[in-house]
Amino acid sequence: MINLLRRNASLMVIATIGAAAAAGLWQRDGGAAVGHALYHAWELFLFIVPSLLAGLLLAAALRQLMSPGALGRWMGAESGWFGLLVATVAGGLTPGGPMAAFPLVLVLGGAGADRGALIAYILGWSLNGFQKLLVYEVPLLGPEFAIMRTLITLPMPMLAGWLARKLPIVWEPPK
Amino acid sequence: MTPGQMFLWLVALVALGFCLRRGPGMLRRVGTETGQSLVKILPLFAVALPMAAFLAELMPADAAVTWIGPESGPLGVVIASVAGGFMPGGPFVTFPLVLAFAKAGAGVPQMVALITGWSIFAVHRIISWEYPLLGWRFVVLRLVSALPLPILAGLLAELVVEFLPMTIGTP
């Protein structure tokens, strides 16, 4: 039950906000405005579909090809900036949503990655994941903006990982 | 098809080629997994895209100008960073909403801060995935290490935009 709620929580939150917004729009501008907005959403969907399909295919292929265990050995506590770089790149290449990325943190941790590298990994995924970038950000917000934002945040996971290694908060991967 | 989409297809086909070299079984697994992902994602799209479209229509043309407009400066960057952390849902919600904000007059550096804030803080993701799987110590460690990054990103973007003016959205 909890699991079902967890998996569908975003769906329900979005549906609730969406229904409220539709009601508000109907109230203010009438049914035609709601229809117009729906048509706009459909156009947006058609625009995203080609990237979405390619992104999902690539994501599934990468999951089959990558070996997290081998990667984790490069990301130990003594790995320095190189380990943080490996973690950041691996995070950026990790496809899929949180249901894919967070369990991988456990796998990498089990294979020897330290807390700094794991922080860099998760931030590399959430800040600069290639799938989000190519499927959503470039088509919707334009290449100029997407490239500028990506270049600015590119080194940030390494910075945070370096800081995490200095912080006196001990964390061990749960067994 | 846009150049970005063609590039994505090219990379995907290369990766599929590598899978095929390791055997047709792997290619079949890729196909199955892609189908499962589509089944999971399509319902989200079905509610998220209309929601973003409704909100975009509802938002008055200059609603975003005062708080997160181009003239809102560092304070607008801070506001956008915090707001980003509370955006619900995945990229299929956030990016259409950012587009809506931009049409309502939000500034480019402020939107950089918003996306960075969402990437780092996303409260719903912490509650439903990070805390249960990795524990609160990991959450605290990550949040403390990354706390200033959205604001830093917004301020850097402000510098960039000064020399290289740009707009959000494909014309």
Coordinates of C-alpha atoms in Angstrom, one line a residue:
Chain A
M1 CA 0.0 0.0 0.0
I2 CA 2.8 2.4 1.0
N3 CA 4.7 1.4 -2.0
L4 CA 1.7 2.0 -4.3
L5 CA 1.3 5.4 -2.8
R6 CA 5.0 6.2 -3.2
R7 CA 5.0 5.1 -6.8
N8 CA 1.9 7.1 -7.7
A9 CA 2.3 10.1 -5.3
S10 CA 3.6 12.5 -8.0
L11 CA 0.8 11.4 -10.4
M12 CA -1.8 12.2 -7.8
V13 CA -0.2 15.5 -6.8
I14 CA 0.1 16.6 -10.5
A15 CA -3.5 15.4 -11.3
T16 CA -4.9 17.4 -8.3
I17 CA -3.0 20.6 -9.3
G18 CA -4.0 20.1 -12.9
A19 CA -7.7 19.6 -12.1
A20 CA -7.7 22.7 -9.9
A21 CA -6.0 24.8 -12.6
A22 CA -8.5 23.5 -15.2
A23 CA -11.4 24.5 -13.0
G24 CA -9.9 27.9 -12.4
L25 CA -9.3 28.5 -16.1
W26 CA -12.9 27.4 -17.0
Q27 CA -14.3 29.7 -14.4
R28 CA -12.3 32.7 -15.7
D29 CA -12.1 32.2 -19.5
G30 CA -14.7 29.5 -20.2
G31 CA -14.5 26.0 -21.8
A32 CA -12.9 27.2 -25.0
A33 CA -9.8 28.3 -23.1
V34 CA -9.5 24.9 -21.5
G35 CA -9.8 23.2 -24.9
H36 CA -7.1 25.5 -26.3
A37 CA -4.7 24.7 -23.4
L38 CA -5.3 20.9 -24.0
Y39 CA -4.5 21.3 -27.6
H40 CA -1.3 23.2 -26.7
A41 CA -0.3 20.3 -24.4
W42 CA -0.9 17.8 -27.2
E43 CA 1.3 19.8 -29.5
L44 CA 4.0 19.9 -26.9
F45 CA 3.7 16.1 -26.4
L46 CA 4.1 15.5 -30.2
F47 CA 7.2 17.7 -30.1
I48 CA 8.8 15.7 -27.2
V49 CA 7.9 12.2 -28.4
P50 CA 10.8 11.6 -30.8
S51 CA 13.4 12.6 -28.1
L52 CA 11.5 10.6 -25.5
L53 CA 11.6 7.4 -27.5
A54 CA 15.3 7.8 -28.3
G55 CA 16.0 8.7 -24.7
L56 CA 14.2 5.7 -23.3
L57 CA 15.9 3.3 -25.7
L58 CA 19.3 4.8 -24.9
A59 CA 18.6 4.6 -21.2
A60 CA 17.7 0.9 -21.4
A61 CA 20.8 0.1 -23.5
L62 CA 23.1 1.9 -21.1
R63 CA 21.7 0.0 -18.1
Q64 CA 22.5 -3.2 -19.9
L65 CA 26.0 -2.1 -20.9
M66 CA 27.3 -0.4 -17.7
S67 CA 28.7 -2.3 -14.8
P68 CA 28.3 -0.3 -11.5
G69 CA 30.6 -2.6 -9.6
A70 CA 33.6 -1.9 -11.8
L71 CA 32.8 1.9 -11.6
G72 CA 32.5 1.8 -7.8
R73 CA 36.1 0.7 -7.4
W74 CA 37.3 3.9 -9.0
M75 CA 35.4 6.0 -6.5
G76 CA 36.9 5.2 -3.1
A77 CA 37.9 7.5 -0.3
E78 CA 41.5 7.8 -1.6
S79 CA 40.4 8.5 -5.2
G80 CA 40.8 12.3 -4.9
W81 CA 39.5 14.6 -7.6
F82 CA 39.8 11.8 -10.2
G83 CA 37.2 9.7 -8.3
L84 CA 34.9 12.7 -8.0
L85 CA 35.2 13.3 -11.7
V86 CA 34.4 9.6 -12.5
A87 CA 31.4 9.9 -10.2
T88 CA 30.2 13.1 -11.8
V89 CA 30.4 11.7 -15.3
A90 CA 28.8 8.4 -14.2
G91 CA 25.9 10.3 -12.6
G92 CA 25.5 12.4 -15.8
L93 CA 25.3 9.2 -17.9
T94 CA 22.8 7.5 -15.5
P95 CA 19.4 7.4 -17.3
G96 CA 16.0 7.3 -15.7
G97 CA 14.3 8.7 -12.7
P98 CA 15.0 8.4 -8.9
M99 CA 13.8 4.8 -8.9
A100 CA 16.9 4.0 -11.0
A101 CA 19.5 6.4 -9.6
F102 CA 19.1 6.0 -5.8
P103 CA 19.3 2.2 -5.7
L104 CA 22.5 2.6 -7.8
V105 CA 24.0 4.6 -5.0
L106 CA 23.7 1.5 -2.8
V107 CA 25.4 -0.6 -5.4
L108 CA 28.3 1.9 -5.9
G109 CA 28.7 2.2 -2.2
G110 CA 28.9 -1.5 -1.8
A111 CA 31.6 -1.6 -4.5
G112 CA 33.8 0.8 -2.6
A113 CA 32.7 4.3 -3.5
D114 CA 33.0 6.8 -0.6
R115 CA 30.4 9.4 0.6
G116 CA 32.0 12.3 -1.3
A117 CA 31.9 10.3 -4.6
L118 CA 28.3 9.2 -4.0
I119 CA 27.2 12.8 -3.4
A120 CA 29.0 13.8 -6.6
Y121 CA 27.3 10.9 -8.4
I122 CA 23.7 11.8 -7.3
L123 CA 24.3 15.5 -8.0
G124 CA 25.8 14.7 -11.4
W125 CA 22.6 12.7 -12.2
S126 CA 20.1 15.3 -10.9
L127 CA 21.9 18.4 -12.2
N128 CA 23.2 17.3 -15.6
G129 CA 21.7 14.0 -16.5
F130 CA 22.0 13.6 -20.2
Q131 CA 18.5 12.2 -20.6
K132 CA 16.8 15.1 -18.9
L133 CA 18.9 17.5 -20.9
L134 CA 18.2 16.0 -24.3
V135 CA 14.6 14.9 -23.8
Y136 CA 13.3 17.9 -22.0
E137 CA 15.6 20.9 -21.6
V138 CA 17.0 21.4 -25.1
P139 CA 13.6 20.9 -26.9
L140 CA 11.6 23.0 -24.4
L141 CA 13.9 25.8 -23.3
G142 CA 16.2 26.0 -26.3
P143 CA 19.8 24.9 -26.9
E144 CA 21.3 28.2 -25.8
F145 CA 19.8 28.2 -22.4
A146 CA 20.3 24.5 -21.9
I147 CA 24.0 24.6 -22.8
M148 CA 24.7 27.7 -20.7
R149 CA 23.0 26.2 -17.6
T150 CA 24.8 22.8 -18.1
L151 CA 28.2 24.5 -18.5
I152 CA 27.7 26.5 -15.3
T153 CA 26.6 23.5 -13.2
L154 CA 29.0 21.0 -14.8
P155 CA 31.7 21.2 -12.1
M156 CA 29.3 21.6 -9.1
P157 CA 28.9 17.9 -8.2
M158 CA 32.7 17.7 -7.8
L159 CA 32.7 20.7 -5.5
A160 CA 29.9 19.3 -3.4
G161 CA 31.6 15.9 -3.3
W162 CA 34.9 17.5 -2.1
L163 CA 33.0 19.4 0.6
A164 CA 31.1 16.2 1.7
R165 CA 34.5 14.5 2.2
K166 CA 35.5 17.3 4.6
L167 CA 32.2 17.4 6.6
P168 CA 32.2 15.5 9.9
I169 CA 29.1 13.6 9.0
V170 CA 29.8 9.9 8.9
W171 CA 27.7 7.8 6.6
E172 CA 27.9 4.1 5.8
P173 CA 25.8 2.4 3.1
P174 CA 23.0 0.5 4.8
K175 CA 23.7 -3.2 4.6
Chain B
M1 CA 13.4 16.7 -36.3
T2 CA 15.7 19.1 -34.5
P3 CA 19.5 18.6 -34.6
G4 CA 19.3 17.7 -30.9
Q5 CA 16.8 15.0 -31.5
M6 CA 18.9 13.6 -34.4
F7 CA 22.0 13.5 -32.2
L8 CA 20.0 11.7 -29.5
W9 CA 18.8 9.1 -32.0
L10 CA 22.3 8.6 -33.3
V11 CA 23.7 8.0 -29.8
A12 CA 20.8 5.6 -29.1
L13 CA 21.4 3.6 -32.2
V14 CA 25.2 3.3 -31.4
A15 CA 24.3 2.0 -27.9
L16 CA 21.8 -0.4 -29.4
G17 CA 24.5 -1.6 -31.8
F18 CA 26.8 -2.4 -28.8
C19 CA 24.0 -4.3 -27.2
L20 CA 23.4 -6.3 -30.4
R21 CA 27.1 -7.3 -30.4
R22 CA 26.7 -8.8 -27.0
G23 CA 23.8 -10.9 -28.3
P24 CA 20.2 -10.7 -29.4
G25 CA 19.0 -11.5 -25.9
M26 CA 20.4 -8.2 -24.6
L27 CA 18.6 -6.3 -27.4
R28 CA 15.3 -8.0 -26.4
R29 CA 15.8 -7.0 -22.8
V30 CA 16.4 -3.4 -23.9
G31 CA 13.1 -3.5 -25.9
T32 CA 11.2 -4.9 -23.0
E33 CA 12.6 -2.3 -20.6
T34 CA 11.8 0.5 -23.0
G35 CA 8.2 -0.7 -23.2
Q36 CA 7.9 -0.8 -19.4
S37 CA 9.3 2.7 -19.1
L38 CA 6.8 4.0 -21.6
V39 CA 3.9 2.4 -19.7
K40 CA 5.2 4.1 -16.6
I41 CA 5.8 7.5 -18.2
L42 CA 2.8 8.0 -20.5
P43 CA 0.2 8.4 -17.7
L44 CA 2.5 11.0 -16.1
F45 CA 2.7 12.9 -19.3
A46 CA -1.1 12.6 -19.7
V47 CA -1.6 14.6 -16.5
A48 CA 1.5 16.7 -16.4
L49 CA 1.4 18.4 -19.8
P50 CA -2.2 19.6 -19.5
M51 CA -1.4 20.8 -15.9
A52 CA 1.5 22.9 -17.2
A53 CA -0.6 24.2 -20.1
F54 CA -3.5 25.2 -17.7
L55 CA -1.2 27.0 -15.3
A56 CA 0.5 28.8 -18.2
E57 CA -2.9 30.1 -19.4
L58 CA -3.9 31.1 -15.9
M59 CA -0.7 33.0 -15.1
P60 CA -1.1 36.7 -15.9
A61 CA 1.4 37.9 -18.5
D62 CA 3.5 39.8 -16.0
A63 CA 2.9 37.6 -12.9
A64 CA 6.5 36.5 -12.6
V65 CA 8.2 39.9 -13.3
T66 CA 8.2 41.3 -9.7
W67 CA 9.5 38.2 -7.9
I68 CA 11.7 36.5 -10.4
G69 CA 11.9 38.9 -13.3
P70 CA 15.2 39.8 -15.0
E71 CA 15.4 42.9 -12.7
S72 CA 14.8 41.0 -9.5
G73 CA 18.6 40.4 -9.1
P74 CA 20.1 38.3 -6.4
L75 CA 16.9 38.3 -4.3
G76 CA 15.0 36.9 -7.2
V77 CA 17.7 34.2 -7.6
V78 CA 17.3 33.2 -3.9
I79 CA 13.5 33.2 -4.3
A80 CA 13.7 31.0 -7.4
S81 CA 16.2 28.6 -5.7
V82 CA 13.8 28.0 -2.8
A83 CA 10.8 27.7 -5.1
G84 CA 12.6 25.2 -7.3
G85 CA 13.0 22.9 -4.3
F86 CA 9.2 22.7 -3.8
M87 CA 8.3 22.0 -7.5
P88 CA 6.4 18.7 -7.5
G89 CA 7.2 15.9 -9.9
G90 CA 9.9 15.1 -12.5
P91 CA 11.3 16.8 -15.5
F92 CA 8.0 16.4 -17.4
V93 CA 6.4 18.9 -15.0
T94 CA 9.4 21.2 -14.2
F95 CA 10.5 22.1 -17.7
P96 CA 7.0 22.9 -19.1
L97 CA 6.5 25.0 -16.0
V98 CA 9.8 26.9 -16.5
L99 CA 8.6 27.6 -20.0
A100 CA 5.4 29.0 -18.6
F101 CA 7.3 31.1 -16.0
A102 CA 9.5 32.5 -18.8
K103 CA 6.5 33.5 -20.9
A104 CA 5.1 35.2 -17.8
G105 CA 8.3 37.4 -17.5
A106 CA 10.8 35.4 -15.4
G107 CA 14.5 36.2 -15.9
V108 CA 17.1 33.8 -17.4
P109 CA 19.4 33.7 -14.3
Q110 CA 16.4 33.2 -12.0
M111 CA 15.3 30.2 -14.1
V112 CA 18.8 28.7 -13.9
A113 CA 18.5 29.0 -10.1
L114 CA 15.1 27.5 -10.2
I115 CA 16.2 24.4 -12.2
T116 CA 19.3 24.0 -10.1
G117 CA 17.2 24.3 -6.9
W118 CA 14.8 21.7 -8.1
S119 CA 17.6 19.4 -9.1
I120 CA 19.3 19.6 -5.7
F121 CA 16.5 20.0 -3.2
A122 CA 13.3 18.4 -4.8
V123 CA 11.6 17.7 -1.5
H124 CA 9.2 15.1 -2.9
R125 CA 12.2 13.0 -4.2
I126 CA 13.9 13.2 -0.8
I127 CA 10.8 12.0 1.0
S128 CA 9.8 9.2 -1.3
W129 CA 13.3 7.9 -2.4
E130 CA 16.4 9.3 -0.8
Y131 CA 15.4 9.1 2.9
P132 CA 13.9 5.6 2.8
L133 CA 16.8 4.1 0.8
L134 CA 19.8 6.0 2.1
G135 CA 18.9 7.4 5.5
W136 CA 18.8 10.9 6.9
R137 CA 22.5 11.1 7.4
F138 CA 23.1 10.9 3.6
V139 CA 20.3 13.5 3.0
V140 CA 21.9 16.0 5.5
L141 CA 25.4 15.4 4.1
R142 CA 24.2 16.0 0.6
L143 CA 22.0 19.1 1.4
V144 CA 24.8 20.7 3.5
S145 CA 27.4 20.1 0.7
A146 CA 25.1 21.5 -2.0
L147 CA 23.3 24.2 -0.2
P148 CA 24.8 27.3 -1.9
L149 CA 24.9 25.8 -5.4
P150 CA 21.6 27.0 -6.8
I151 CA 22.3 30.6 -5.7
L152 CA 25.9 30.4 -7.1
A153 CA 24.5 29.0 -10.4
G154 CA 22.0 31.9 -10.6
L155 CA 24.7 34.5 -9.9
L156 CA 27.0 33.0 -12.5
A157 CA 24.2 32.9 -15.1
E158 CA 23.6 36.6 -14.3
L159 CA 27.3 37.3 -15.3
V160 CA 26.9 35.2 -18.5
V161 CA 23.7 36.9 -19.5
E162 CA 25.4 40.3 -19.1
F163 CA 27.8 39.5 -22.0
L164 CA 25.6 37.0 -23.9
P165 CA 21.9 38.0 -23.8
M166 CA 19.6 35.0 -24.5
T167 CA 16.0 34.1 -24.2
I168 CA 14.2 30.9 -23.0
G169 CA 12.3 28.7 -25.4
T170 CA 12.6 27.9 -29.1
P171 CA 11.2 30.7 -31.2

